[in-house]
Tab-separated table of C-alpha atoms in Angstrom:
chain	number	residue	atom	x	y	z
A	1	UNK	CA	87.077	-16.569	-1.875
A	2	UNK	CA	84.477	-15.398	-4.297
A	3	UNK	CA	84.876	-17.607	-7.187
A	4	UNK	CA	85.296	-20.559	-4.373
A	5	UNK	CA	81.987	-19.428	-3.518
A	6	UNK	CA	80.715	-19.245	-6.701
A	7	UNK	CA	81.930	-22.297	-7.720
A	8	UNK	CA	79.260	-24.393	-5.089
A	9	UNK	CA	76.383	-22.103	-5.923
A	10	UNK	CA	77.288	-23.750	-9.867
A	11	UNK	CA	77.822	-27.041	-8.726
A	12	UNK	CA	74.376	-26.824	-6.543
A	13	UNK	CA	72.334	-25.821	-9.147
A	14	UNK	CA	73.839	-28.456	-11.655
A	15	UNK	CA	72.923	-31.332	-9.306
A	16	UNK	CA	69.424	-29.593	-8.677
A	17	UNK	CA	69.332	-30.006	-12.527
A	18	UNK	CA	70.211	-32.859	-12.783
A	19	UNK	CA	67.686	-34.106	-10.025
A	20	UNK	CA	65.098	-32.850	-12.377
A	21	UNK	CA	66.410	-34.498	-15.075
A	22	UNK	CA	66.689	-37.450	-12.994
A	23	UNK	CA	62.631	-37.202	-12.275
A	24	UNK	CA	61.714	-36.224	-15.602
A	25	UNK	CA	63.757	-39.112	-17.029
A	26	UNK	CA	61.346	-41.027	-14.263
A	27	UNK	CA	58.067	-39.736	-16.105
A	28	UNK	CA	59.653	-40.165	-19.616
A	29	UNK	CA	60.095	-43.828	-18.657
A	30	UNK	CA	56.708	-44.462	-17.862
A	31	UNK	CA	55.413	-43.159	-21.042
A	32	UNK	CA	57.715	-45.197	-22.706
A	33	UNK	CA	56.880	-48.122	-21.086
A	34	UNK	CA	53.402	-48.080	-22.059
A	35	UNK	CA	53.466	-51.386	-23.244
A	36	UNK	CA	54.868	-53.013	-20.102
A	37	UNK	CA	53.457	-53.666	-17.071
A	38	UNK	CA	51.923	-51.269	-14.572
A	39	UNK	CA	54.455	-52.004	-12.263
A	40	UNK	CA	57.575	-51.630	-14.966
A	41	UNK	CA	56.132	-48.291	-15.067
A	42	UNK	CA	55.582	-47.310	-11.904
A	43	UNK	CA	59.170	-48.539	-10.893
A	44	UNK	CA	60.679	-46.769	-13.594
A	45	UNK	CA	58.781	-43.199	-11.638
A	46	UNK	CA	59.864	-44.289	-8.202
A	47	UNK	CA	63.651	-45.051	-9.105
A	48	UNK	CA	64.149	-41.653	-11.051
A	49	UNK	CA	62.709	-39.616	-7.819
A	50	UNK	CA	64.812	-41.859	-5.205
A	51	UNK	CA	67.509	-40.544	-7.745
A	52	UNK	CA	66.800	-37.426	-7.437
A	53	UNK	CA	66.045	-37.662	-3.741
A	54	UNK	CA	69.791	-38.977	-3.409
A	55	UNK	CA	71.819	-36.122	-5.567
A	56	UNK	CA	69.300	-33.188	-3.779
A	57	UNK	CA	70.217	-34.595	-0.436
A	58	UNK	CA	74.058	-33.718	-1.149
A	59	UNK	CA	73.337	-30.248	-1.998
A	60	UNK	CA	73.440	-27.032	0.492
A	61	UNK	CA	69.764	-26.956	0.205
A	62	UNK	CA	69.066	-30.530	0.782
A	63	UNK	CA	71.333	-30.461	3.294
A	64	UNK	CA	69.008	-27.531	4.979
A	65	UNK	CA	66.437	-29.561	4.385
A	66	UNK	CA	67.840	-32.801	5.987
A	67	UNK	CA	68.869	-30.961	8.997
A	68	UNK	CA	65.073	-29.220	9.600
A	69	UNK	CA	63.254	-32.674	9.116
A	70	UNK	CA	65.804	-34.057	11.963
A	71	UNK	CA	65.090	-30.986	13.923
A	72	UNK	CA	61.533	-31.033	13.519
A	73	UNK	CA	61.039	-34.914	14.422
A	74	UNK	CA	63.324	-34.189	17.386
A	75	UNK	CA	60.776	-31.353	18.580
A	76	UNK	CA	57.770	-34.028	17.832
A	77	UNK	CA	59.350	-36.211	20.469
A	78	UNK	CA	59.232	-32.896	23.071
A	79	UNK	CA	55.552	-32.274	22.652
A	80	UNK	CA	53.123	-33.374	24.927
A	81	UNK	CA	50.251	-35.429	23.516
A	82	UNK	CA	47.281	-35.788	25.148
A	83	UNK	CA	46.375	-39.203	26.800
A	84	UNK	CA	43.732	-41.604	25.505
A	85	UNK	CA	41.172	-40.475	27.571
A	86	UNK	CA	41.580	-36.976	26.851
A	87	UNK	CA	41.556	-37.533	22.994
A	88	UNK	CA	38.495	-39.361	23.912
A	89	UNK	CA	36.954	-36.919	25.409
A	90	UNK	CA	37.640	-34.229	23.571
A	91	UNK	CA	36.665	-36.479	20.229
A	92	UNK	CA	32.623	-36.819	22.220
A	93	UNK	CA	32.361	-33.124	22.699
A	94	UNK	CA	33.501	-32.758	18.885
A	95	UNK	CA	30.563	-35.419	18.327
A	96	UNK	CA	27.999	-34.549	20.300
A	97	UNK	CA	28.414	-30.565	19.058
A	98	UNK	CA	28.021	-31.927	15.743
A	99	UNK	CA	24.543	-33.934	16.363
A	100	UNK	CA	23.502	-30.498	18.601
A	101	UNK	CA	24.048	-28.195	15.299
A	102	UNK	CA	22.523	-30.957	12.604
A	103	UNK	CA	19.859	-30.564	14.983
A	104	UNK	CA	19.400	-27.120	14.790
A	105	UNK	CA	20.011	-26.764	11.035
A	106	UNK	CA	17.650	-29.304	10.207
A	107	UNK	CA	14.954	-27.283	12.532
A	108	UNK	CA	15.565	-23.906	10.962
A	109	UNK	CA	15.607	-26.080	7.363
A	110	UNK	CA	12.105	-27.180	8.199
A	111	UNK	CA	10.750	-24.194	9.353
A	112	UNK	CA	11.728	-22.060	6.094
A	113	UNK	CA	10.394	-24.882	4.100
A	114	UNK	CA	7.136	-24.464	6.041
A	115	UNK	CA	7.061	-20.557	5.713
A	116	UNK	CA	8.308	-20.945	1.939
A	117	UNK	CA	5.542	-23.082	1.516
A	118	UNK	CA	2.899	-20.936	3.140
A	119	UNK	CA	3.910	-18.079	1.370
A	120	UNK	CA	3.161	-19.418	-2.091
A	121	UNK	CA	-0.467	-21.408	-0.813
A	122	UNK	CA	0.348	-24.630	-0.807
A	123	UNK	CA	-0.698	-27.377	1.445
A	124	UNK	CA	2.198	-27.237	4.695
């Protein structure tokens, strides 16, 4: 049972390797590729991290991960949003607190500027 064990922790971490490898092969391309065009390039990036992406996914880790992104969307759906209006709403009092303490800052900015200038005798 242990080396069984041990055996999937080894073959995990090779295909975490090699999803690296896979990404870095990505970003080796694209310096190679100089020459070519921007989207050769870019292509070259994006196939090396779906790669990756792929050979992660099959792994007891990506598999974790997999399962939490299908939990979490499922608890998204569960939540409830608030309704236009609301979002509205809240969105003016957001807004109008905003103007309120521009307001205010721009009053106490203007009155140290006054006193700042009083202090050292110039004209206010």
């Amino acid at each position: 049972m242990f080396l069984y064990g041990k055996g999937i922790q080894n073959v995990n971490k090779l295909k975490l390797v090699l999803a690296v490898v896979f990404v870095l092969a990505g970003i080796a391309g694209f310096i190679y590729l100089n020459e070519s065009a921007m989207v050769i390039r870019v292509l070259s990036i994006l196939v090396g991290i779906l790669l990756a992406v792929i050979i992660a996914k099959y792994t007891t880790q990506g598999q974790e991960f997999y399962s939490f992104c299908k939990e979490s969307s499922e608890e998204t759906k569960k939540v409830v949003w608030p309704s236009r209006k609301e979002s509205l709403q809240t969105s003016g009092v957001v807004f109008a607190f905003v103007v309120v303490m521009a307001l205010f800052l721009w009053l106490i900015d203007a009155a140290l500027m006054s006193l700042v200038k009083l202090m050292m005798n110039q004209d206010a």
